[in-house]
Every structure is written in structure tokens, then in C-alpha cells.
Amino acid sequence: MENTVLSVVVPMYDEEAVIPALVARLRPVLDGLGVDYEVVAVDDGSADRTANLLFEHGRTWPELRLVRLRRNSGHQAALTAGLQRARGDWVVSIDADLQDPPEAIAEMLRVAREQGLDVVYGVRSDRSTDSAFKRHTAGAYYRLMRRLVGGDVPAQAGDFRLLSRDVVEVLKKLPERAPVYRLLVPSLGFASAEVAYARERRAAGETKYPLRRMVALAWDSTANFSAAPLRIATWLGGLAFVACLALMVFGVVVWANGTVIPGWTSLFLAVLLLSAVQLICLGLLGEYVARIYRTVQDRPTFHIGFDSAAGEAGTDEVRSVEIPQQRAAALP
Ligand code: UDP
Ligand code: MG
């Protein structure tokens, strides 16, 4: 596989149930493209037999490459690992559960090549198979992100997209610790197009995005792209200042009238309210400081434990080394 044209990155976490269906559907599509390709299956530290199954399928499907992370590092980190390892001129990322139809990959590649584009987004035109809860939370998420990042973020574009080598190289050099690719890629401003598809039902297995992870993704997205939460502190401070001016006038008037003893309730409430506001603002500030701290520490967000293509021509030797994200990107 000297000149890999297309890399297909598939992050997988406990996806053993879906692997047979995935292989059966993905392989004919990719074989039919008529280009050299590789599938970079990133096993995100699964506890089930995902890695074993992938390895087994790799015996009969030489283009299937297994990259195993040492522990569960999260969807976006698994994508990062896949982008770093991918060798193709074009890189497609796709979910393992067949909610994104592999058939659309052919269309994406054709559009990108014909129009000379760097990015092609898969956009969900129909989410009727998702639960009502998922659709509503996703709708709110994309509305918020369009406001924060700007109008360039395609609505309903998840992590099914095609990137050119140029874009991948730019992404690899970014020092972000918690990248959210669906916002990061549009914010780079490369020439792009959209390919619409209907979101299908998960082919097998369960969702790996419980509410906790959805909230974490939404907060990462917000904090990565906007300092607006910090501005809340300034506004609250302004409000409190105006209220305090009024209270000072009130205090002087009451003192001049000589009735000063009652007033425990108002004092008590003012102390409660102001300290709560201060704690909230400190917490928000702390979130951003923590992000700076994590970036400065430069700890890897994942460790690659195994790469079935290690040692092949064009790949650096990795069997059991740990590659910090940033340092790897800085290698010559
Ligand atoms: N995933 C992953 N690591 C995780 C969680 C999820 O690699 O910690 C993968 C998962 O295997 C799937 C993709 O990310 O290929 C999207 O996850 P899922 O389909 O569960 O999310 P949903 O479609 O329900 O939002
Ligand atoms: Mg899914």
C-alpha cells in the first residue's frame, strides 16, 4: 500500500456486535472505488472482543488495519489517533455503527476530487430514526454552536466527513487537548461541500454516548470556541455594583433616620447571593484555567498500544511505544 489514496478512520468502543455487519457493508463499497485504500479501525480500549474480531477480519481483508489504544480515551481522542495514523491522500471518518451509510463515501470522494475541495461534510438530512430526545438535544447543540463559532458550521454534521491531506496535516499540528472536530474543521475555513444522507438506526449494540458524555461534548465545544461564559462574570459584577450603589443610598438614609437595628434578613440575603455569584464566577474561571493547564502539561490524551501496519514501508516503527500528541506532530 505505497500510495494510499483513501483512509477510512473508524473509531470503535465495544463494537463487537456491529463488526460483521460493518465489514460486510464497508468492504464492497471501498473495493468498488477502484483506488488504493486502508481502513484504520481505532479500537478505543474496548473491553469486549472488538480488537480480536478486527484482527481476525484483517487476515482476509488486508486493507483493514487495526490501531489499538491502551485504554478508553473517548470518541474525539480515538479520531485524533486515527488522523495521526492515516496515510491516505484523503481521510474519511465514519462511525462504526452504520448510522452513517458507507455508500456515501464514494459520493464524498467524487465531489471532493471533481470540485477540488478540501472538506466534504456528511449532513444528516433525516434523523427520524434517532430518538426524540437525541433529536432535540442535537438540535439545541447545533443552534448553540452556530452562534458561538459562526455561521460556517454546517447544521447536523457529525463526525462523518472527508478531509484532504492538507487539512489533516493542519489538524495534526494543533495543540488542542480536547478537540471537537465537528467545530474545529469548519473553523479552519477550507473550501467545502456537503453531501446529504439519511441517518440510519444503529445496526447493532448500544450507544456509547450516554447523557454524561453528551454534556461533556457540549461543554468542550463551548469552552473551546467561546469566552462568553467568562463574560457572564463581568455582567454579574456590573449588576451587583449597580445594586450596591442603590443599597448604599438606602443605608445612608436609614442611618440618618436613626432606625438601624432591624435588617438581618436583607443582610443575610445579600451575603448569600453575592457569595453564590462569586463562587459561580470562580468556577467558570477555573474551567478555563484548567484547560490552559492541561495544554501546558502536554500530556498525551491517548496511547497507541498496537498498530497492525507498524514496520511497513512508510510507517514509523510502533509496536509498543507511547506517542504524545504534540511531540509526534513535531517530529520531522
Ligand atoms: N466511540 C469511541 N469511543 C468512545 C465512545 C464512542 O470510539 O469512548 C465510537 C463508537 O464506537 C462509534 C462512534 O464513536 O463508532 C459514535 O458513538 P455512538 O454511535 O455510540 O454515538 P451516537 O451515534 O449514539 O451519538
Ligand atoms: Mg451511533
Tab-separated table of C-alpha atoms and ligand atoms in Angstrom:
chain	number	residue	atom	x	y	z
A	1	MET	CA	0.000	0.000	0.000
A	2	GLU	CA	2.517	2.555	-1.113
A	3	ASN	CA	0.265	5.277	-2.430
A	4	THR	CA	-2.804	5.048	-0.274
A	5	VAL	CA	-5.439	7.284	-1.806
A	6	LEU	CA	-8.125	6.900	0.828
A	7	SER	CA	-8.003	6.197	4.568
A	8	VAL	CA	-11.245	5.379	6.345
A	9	VAL	CA	-10.961	6.047	10.083
A	10	VAL	CA	-13.458	4.129	12.219
A	11	PRO	CA	-13.367	4.730	15.994
A	12	MET	CA	-14.747	1.741	17.868
A	13	TYR	CA	-15.555	1.256	21.507
A	14	ASP	CA	-17.101	-2.069	22.477
A	15	GLU	CA	-18.485	-2.567	18.990
A	16	GLU	CA	-18.098	-6.355	18.645
A	17	ALA	CA	-21.806	-6.733	17.842
A	18	VAL	CA	-21.616	-4.497	14.803
A	19	ILE	CA	-18.313	-5.573	13.256
A	20	PRO	CA	-19.663	-8.358	10.978
A	21	ALA	CA	-22.320	-6.042	9.536
A	22	LEU	CA	-19.793	-3.218	9.186
A	23	VAL	CA	-17.285	-5.360	7.306
A	24	ALA	CA	-19.999	-6.787	5.070
A	25	ARG	CA	-21.190	-3.330	4.069
A	26	LEU	CA	-17.990	-1.294	4.045
A	27	ARG	CA	-15.787	-3.653	2.077
A	28	PRO	CA	-17.789	-3.834	-1.186
A	29	VAL	CA	-18.108	-0.036	-1.219
A	30	LEU	CA	-14.371	0.508	-0.799
A	31	ASP	CA	-13.353	-2.301	-3.165
A	32	GLY	CA	-15.672	-0.743	-5.745
A	33	LEU	CA	-13.916	2.630	-5.612
A	34	GLY	CA	-11.013	1.338	-7.655
A	35	VAL	CA	-8.374	3.163	-5.585
A	36	ASP	CA	-5.806	2.012	-3.054
A	37	TYR	CA	-7.323	2.410	0.385
A	38	GLU	CA	-6.885	1.440	4.009
A	39	VAL	CA	-9.396	1.152	6.823
A	40	VAL	CA	-7.928	2.468	10.066
A	41	ALA	CA	-10.052	0.800	12.727
A	42	VAL	CA	-9.194	2.521	16.005
A	43	ASP	CA	-10.103	0.269	18.891
A	44	ASP	CA	-10.674	2.739	21.716
A	45	GLY	CA	-9.637	0.425	24.541
A	46	SER	CA	-12.655	-1.852	24.222
A	47	ALA	CA	-13.317	-4.324	26.986
A	48	ASP	CA	-15.051	-6.779	24.645
A	49	ARG	CA	-13.681	-8.733	21.669
A	50	THR	CA	-13.599	-5.787	19.247
A	51	ALA	CA	-9.812	-5.962	18.743
A	52	ASN	CA	-9.781	-9.750	18.321
A	53	LEU	CA	-12.570	-9.641	15.752
A	54	LEU	CA	-10.870	-6.867	13.815
A	55	PHE	CA	-7.619	-8.777	13.822
A	56	GLU	CA	-9.410	-11.889	12.551
A	57	HIS	CA	-11.076	-9.963	9.711
A	58	GLY	CA	-7.696	-8.434	8.881
A	59	ARG	CA	-6.446	-11.877	7.825
A	60	THR	CA	-8.847	-11.986	4.890
A	61	TRP	CA	-9.062	-8.238	4.313
A	62	PRO	CA	-5.507	-6.911	4.030
A	63	GLU	CA	-6.657	-3.286	3.794
A	64	LEU	CA	-8.109	-3.485	7.287
A	65	ARG	CA	-5.634	-2.019	9.722
A	66	LEU	CA	-6.047	-2.222	13.481
A	67	VAL	CA	-4.810	0.562	15.732
A	68	ARG	CA	-5.409	-0.190	19.364
A	69	LEU	CA	-5.446	2.411	22.128
A	70	ARG	CA	-4.311	1.240	25.515
A	71	ARG	CA	-7.397	2.470	27.289
A	72	ASN	CA	-10.716	4.063	26.544
A	73	SER	CA	-9.872	7.642	25.638
A	74	GLY	CA	-13.129	8.882	24.127
A	75	HIS	CA	-14.521	9.312	20.633
A	76	GLN	CA	-12.625	12.506	19.750
A	77	ALA	CA	-9.303	11.152	21.041
A	78	ALA	CA	-9.842	7.978	19.002
A	79	LEU	CA	-10.435	10.180	15.960
A	80	THR	CA	-7.197	12.036	16.721
A	81	ALA	CA	-5.321	8.736	16.837
A	82	GLY	CA	-6.866	7.719	13.522
A	83	LEU	CA	-5.973	11.028	11.855
A	84	GLN	CA	-2.394	10.747	13.076
A	85	ARG	CA	-2.021	7.226	11.751
A	86	ALA	CA	-3.892	7.603	8.462
A	87	ARG	CA	-1.689	7.615	5.362
A	88	GLY	CA	-4.192	8.396	2.636
A	89	ASP	CA	-4.397	11.490	0.434
A	90	TRP	CA	-7.974	11.667	1.633
A	91	VAL	CA	-9.252	10.711	5.065
A	92	VAL	CA	-12.865	9.834	5.805
A	93	SER	CA	-14.067	9.411	9.388
A	94	ILE	CA	-17.170	7.339	9.960
A	95	ASP	CA	-18.965	5.816	12.967
A	96	ALA	CA	-18.740	2.072	13.388
A	97	ASP	CA	-22.437	1.514	13.992
A	98	LEU	CA	-23.549	2.043	10.347
A	99	GLN	CA	-25.651	5.075	11.275
A	100	ASP	CA	-23.644	6.827	8.581
A	101	PRO	CA	-24.078	4.932	5.298
A	102	PRO	CA	-20.683	3.846	3.869
A	103	GLU	CA	-22.124	4.194	0.358
A	104	ALA	CA	-21.909	7.978	0.755
A	105	ILE	CA	-18.100	7.744	0.864
A	106	ALA	CA	-17.977	7.247	-2.924
A	107	GLU	CA	-20.045	10.397	-3.425
A	108	MET	CA	-17.869	12.393	-0.998
A	109	LEU	CA	-14.671	11.399	-2.749
A	110	ARG	CA	-16.128	12.166	-6.168
A	111	VAL	CA	-17.357	15.630	-5.107
A	112	ALA	CA	-14.032	16.499	-3.463
A	113	ARG	CA	-11.973	15.432	-6.458
A	114	GLU	CA	-14.179	16.943	-9.137
A	115	GLN	CA	-14.579	20.297	-7.428
A	116	GLY	CA	-11.098	20.420	-5.921
A	117	LEU	CA	-12.382	20.767	-2.351
A	118	ASP	CA	-10.656	20.071	0.944
A	119	VAL	CA	-13.631	19.106	3.086
A	120	VAL	CA	-16.884	17.292	2.360
A	121	TYR	CA	-19.353	17.088	5.259
A	122	GLY	CA	-21.867	14.329	5.612
A	123	VAL	CA	-25.015	16.159	6.674
A	124	ARG	CA	-27.949	14.333	8.233
A	125	SER	CA	-30.976	15.324	6.233
A	126	ASP	CA	-33.226	12.897	8.050
A	127	ARG	CA	-32.846	11.936	11.693
A	128	SER	CA	-36.213	10.262	12.073
A	129	THR	CA	-34.573	7.047	13.290
A	130	ASP	CA	-32.956	8.836	16.240
A	131	SER	CA	-34.914	9.116	19.486
A	132	ALA	CA	-36.893	12.329	20.073
A	133	PHE	CA	-34.569	13.153	22.966
A	134	LYS	CA	-31.463	12.784	20.788
A	135	ARG	CA	-33.010	14.911	18.024
A	136	HIS	CA	-33.968	17.732	20.391
A	137	THR	CA	-30.669	17.829	22.243
A	138	ALA	CA	-28.776	17.651	18.932
A	139	GLY	CA	-30.896	20.497	17.521
A	140	ALA	CA	-30.162	22.694	20.537
A	141	TYR	CA	-26.456	21.791	20.346
A	142	TYR	CA	-26.096	22.777	16.676
A	143	ARG	CA	-28.031	26.036	17.219
A	144	LEU	CA	-25.759	26.995	20.116
A	145	MET	CA	-22.615	26.081	18.176
A	146	ARG	CA	-23.647	28.112	15.140
A	147	ARG	CA	-23.990	31.126	17.429
A	148	LEU	CA	-20.643	30.538	19.114
A	149	VAL	CA	-18.481	29.516	16.168
A	150	GLY	CA	-20.315	31.477	13.491
A	151	GLY	CA	-22.489	30.577	10.544
A	152	ASP	CA	-19.926	28.321	8.856
A	153	VAL	CA	-20.754	25.307	10.985
A	154	PRO	CA	-22.997	23.052	8.926
A	155	ALA	CA	-26.046	22.097	10.968
A	156	GLN	CA	-26.417	18.397	11.643
A	157	ALA	CA	-22.890	17.497	10.546
A	158	GLY	CA	-21.432	14.976	12.948
A	159	ASP	CA	-18.156	13.160	12.517
A	160	PHE	CA	-18.874	11.673	9.090
A	161	ARG	CA	-16.703	13.741	6.766
A	162	LEU	CA	-13.943	13.624	4.210
A	163	LEU	CA	-10.730	15.616	4.661
A	164	SER	CA	-7.862	16.271	2.298
A	165	ARG	CA	-4.268	15.566	3.334
A	166	ASP	CA	-3.715	19.331	3.716
A	167	VAL	CA	-6.474	19.623	6.298
A	168	VAL	CA	-5.249	16.542	8.177
A	169	GLU	CA	-1.746	17.996	8.400
A	170	VAL	CA	-3.135	21.255	9.791
A	171	LEU	CA	-5.230	19.355	12.369
A	172	LYS	CA	-2.249	17.252	13.434
A	173	LYS	CA	-0.253	20.367	14.270
A	174	LEU	CA	-2.889	21.945	16.531
A	175	PRO	CA	-2.048	21.686	20.232
A	176	GLU	CA	-5.672	21.223	21.350
A	177	ARG	CA	-6.164	18.799	24.209
A	178	ALA	CA	-9.884	18.267	23.771
A	179	PRO	CA	-10.503	18.834	20.083
A	180	VAL	CA	-14.092	18.830	18.858
A	181	TYR	CA	-13.563	18.111	15.184
A	182	ARG	CA	-17.063	18.923	14.026
A	183	LEU	CA	-16.394	22.556	15.027
A	184	LEU	CA	-12.649	22.679	14.546
A	185	VAL	CA	-12.802	21.667	10.876
A	186	PRO	CA	-15.367	24.330	9.830
A	187	SER	CA	-13.478	26.982	11.802
A	188	LEU	CA	-10.371	26.398	9.638
A	189	GLY	CA	-12.294	27.705	6.650
A	190	PHE	CA	-11.144	25.305	3.925
A	191	ALA	CA	-13.252	25.014	0.751
A	192	SER	CA	-16.053	22.591	1.490
A	193	ALA	CA	-19.250	20.987	0.273
A	194	GLU	CA	-21.999	18.914	1.860
A	195	VAL	CA	-23.385	15.518	0.997
A	196	ALA	CA	-26.796	14.775	2.486
A	197	TYR	CA	-27.728	11.380	3.872
A	198	ALA	CA	-30.452	9.846	5.970
A	199	ARG	CA	-29.329	8.823	9.423
A	200	GLU	CA	-29.983	5.167	9.930
A	201	ARG	CA	-30.663	3.176	13.050
A	202	ARG	CA	-27.700	1.728	14.925
A	203	ALA	CA	-27.061	-1.636	13.238
A	204	ALA	CA	-26.252	-3.444	16.496
A	205	GLY	CA	-25.070	-2.779	20.024
A	206	GLU	CA	-25.813	0.201	22.246
A	207	THR	CA	-24.961	3.884	22.034
A	208	LYS	CA	-21.623	4.802	23.598
A	209	TYR	CA	-22.798	8.369	24.196
A	210	PRO	CA	-24.718	8.478	27.457
A	211	LEU	CA	-26.006	11.846	28.675
A	212	ARG	CA	-22.829	12.427	30.670
A	213	ARG	CA	-20.703	12.279	27.504
A	214	MET	CA	-23.137	14.443	25.547
A	215	VAL	CA	-22.910	17.131	28.228
A	216	ALA	CA	-19.107	16.863	28.244
A	217	LEU	CA	-19.000	17.265	24.455
A	218	ALA	CA	-21.292	20.305	24.608
A	219	TRP	CA	-19.142	21.943	27.300
A	220	ASP	CA	-15.892	21.162	25.441
A	221	SER	CA	-17.414	22.670	22.317
A	222	THR	CA	-18.477	25.824	24.144
A	223	ALA	CA	-15.266	26.389	26.067
A	224	ASN	CA	-13.057	25.612	23.043
A	225	PHE	CA	-14.703	28.228	20.892
A	226	SER	CA	-16.001	30.939	23.147
A	227	ALA	CA	-15.062	33.029	26.151
A	228	ALA	CA	-18.707	34.054	26.549
A	229	PRO	CA	-19.109	32.185	29.878
A	230	LEU	CA	-16.299	34.334	31.291
A	231	ARG	CA	-18.186	37.419	30.240
A	232	ILE	CA	-21.097	36.299	32.411
A	233	ALA	CA	-18.860	37.145	35.371
A	234	THR	CA	-18.363	40.688	34.120
A	235	TRP	CA	-22.089	41.220	33.612
A	236	LEU	CA	-22.951	39.841	37.026
A	237	GLY	CA	-20.285	42.067	38.542
A	238	GLY	CA	-21.798	45.122	36.836
A	239	LEU	CA	-25.274	44.232	38.031
A	240	ALA	CA	-24.074	43.697	41.586
A	241	PHE	CA	-22.256	47.026	41.504
A	242	VAL	CA	-25.399	48.932	40.480
A	243	ALA	CA	-27.418	47.139	43.154
A	244	CYS	CA	-24.768	48.022	45.746
A	245	LEU	CA	-24.905	51.724	44.831
A	246	ALA	CA	-28.658	51.716	45.462
A	247	LEU	CA	-28.169	49.865	48.739
A	248	MET	CA	-25.534	52.416	49.853
A	249	VAL	CA	-28.018	55.252	49.354
A	250	PHE	CA	-30.600	53.213	51.281
A	251	GLY	CA	-28.089	52.594	54.076
A	252	VAL	CA	-27.264	56.278	54.490
A	253	VAL	CA	-30.945	57.273	54.520
A	254	VAL	CA	-31.802	54.673	57.154
A	255	TRP	CA	-28.823	55.728	59.281
A	256	ALA	CA	-29.855	59.405	59.045
A	257	ASN	CA	-33.349	58.467	60.229
A	258	GLY	CA	-31.844	56.699	63.215
A	259	THR	CA	-33.519	53.290	62.665
A	260	VAL	CA	-30.558	50.995	62.097
A	261	ILE	CA	-31.005	47.796	64.126
A	262	PRO	CA	-33.529	45.745	62.051
A	263	GLY	CA	-32.239	44.422	58.743
A	264	TRP	CA	-30.845	40.961	59.472
A	265	THR	CA	-32.847	39.406	56.629
A	266	SER	CA	-31.639	41.808	53.950
A	267	LEU	CA	-28.026	41.415	55.094
A	268	PHE	CA	-28.335	37.648	55.175
A	269	LEU	CA	-29.801	37.510	51.673
A	270	ALA	CA	-27.215	39.885	50.245
A	271	VAL	CA	-24.354	37.808	51.654
A	272	LEU	CA	-25.869	34.576	50.317
A	273	LEU	CA	-26.496	35.962	46.858
A	274	LEU	CA	-23.142	37.668	46.435
A	275	SER	CA	-21.130	34.688	47.620
A	276	ALA	CA	-23.045	32.357	45.308
A	277	VAL	CA	-22.360	34.649	42.354
A	278	GLN	CA	-18.686	34.834	43.276
A	279	LEU	CA	-18.369	31.068	43.503
A	280	ILE	CA	-20.027	30.568	40.114
A	281	CYS	CA	-17.684	33.079	38.515
A	282	LEU	CA	-14.652	31.495	40.144
A	283	GLY	CA	-15.776	28.102	38.879
A	284	LEU	CA	-16.115	29.373	35.314
A	285	LEU	CA	-12.700	30.973	35.515
A	286	GLY	CA	-11.317	27.711	36.887
A	287	GLU	CA	-12.651	25.766	33.894
A	288	TYR	CA	-10.621	27.900	31.531
A	289	VAL	CA	-7.539	27.848	33.739
A	290	ALA	CA	-7.788	24.058	33.833
A	291	ARG	CA	-7.807	23.993	30.037
A	292	ILE	CA	-4.690	26.165	29.860
A	293	TYR	CA	-3.056	23.967	32.492
A	294	ARG	CA	-3.832	20.772	30.587
A	295	THR	CA	-2.449	22.249	27.385
A	296	VAL	CA	0.738	23.378	29.114
A	297	GLN	CA	1.233	19.972	30.744
A	298	ASP	CA	1.180	18.491	27.248
A	299	ARG	CA	0.214	15.038	28.419
A	300	PRO	CA	-0.938	12.652	25.704
A	301	THR	CA	-4.678	12.137	25.555
A	302	PHE	CA	-4.226	8.580	24.285
A	303	HIS	CA	-1.564	5.916	23.957
A	304	ILE	CA	-1.258	3.725	20.907
A	305	GLY	CA	-0.558	0.197	22.067
A	306	PHE	CA	-0.633	-1.600	18.742
A	307	ASP	CA	-0.725	-0.801	15.052
A	308	SER	CA	-1.047	-3.714	12.647
A	309	ALA	CA	0.688	-1.665	9.945
A	310	ALA	CA	3.708	-0.902	12.127
A	311	GLY	CA	7.008	-1.571	10.436
A	312	GLU	CA	5.531	-1.457	6.927
A	313	ALA	CA	7.139	0.867	4.433
A	314	GLY	CA	6.097	4.418	5.100
A	315	THR	CA	5.077	3.820	8.705
A	316	ASP	CA	7.164	4.588	11.723
A	317	GLU	CA	8.012	1.711	13.985
A	318	VAL	CA	5.229	1.368	16.564
A	319	ARG	CA	4.567	-1.739	18.408
A	320	SER	CA	4.537	-0.618	21.934
A	321	VAL	CA	5.645	2.956	22.150
A	322	GLU	CA	3.664	5.834	23.534
A	323	ILE	CA	3.353	8.858	21.350
A	324	PRO	CA	2.360	12.154	22.915
A	325	GLN	CA	0.058	14.006	20.541
A	326	GLN	CA	2.061	17.156	20.215
A	327	ARG	CA	5.530	15.722	20.133
A	328	ALA	CA	4.512	13.237	17.488
A	329	ALA	CA	3.253	16.094	15.367
A	330	ALA	CA	6.507	17.967	15.817
A	331	LEU	CA	8.651	15.076	14.524
A	332	PRO	CA	10.434	15.824	11.243
B	1	UDP	N1	-16.764	5.735	20.370
B	1	UDP	C1	-15.420	5.635	20.691
B	1	UDP	N2	-15.022	5.843	21.994
B	1	UDP	C2	-15.911	6.172	22.978
B	1	UDP	C3	-17.283	6.310	22.630
B	1	UDP	C4	-17.673	6.089	21.314
B	1	UDP	O1	-14.578	5.344	19.842
B	1	UDP	O2	-15.489	6.334	24.116
B	1	UDP	C5	-17.182	5.485	18.966
B	1	UDP	C6	-18.268	4.436	18.811
B	1	UDP	O3	-17.735	3.139	18.794
B	1	UDP	C7	-18.897	4.844	17.489
B	1	UDP	C8	-18.743	6.357	17.492
B	1	UDP	O4	-17.748	6.663	18.461
B	1	UDP	O5	-18.187	4.318	16.373
B	1	UDP	C9	-20.047	7.063	17.818
B	1	UDP	O6	-20.600	6.539	19.011
B	1	UDP	P1	-22.126	6.152	19.139
B	1	UDP	O7	-22.626	5.566	17.861
B	1	UDP	O8	-22.290	5.301	20.353
B	1	UDP	O9	-22.780	7.571	19.377
B	1	UDP	P2	-24.252	8.041	18.930
B	1	UDP	O10	-24.395	7.712	17.481
B	1	UDP	O11	-25.214	7.282	19.779
B	1	UDP	O12	-24.249	9.511	19.196
B	2	MG	MG	-24.096	5.983	16.626
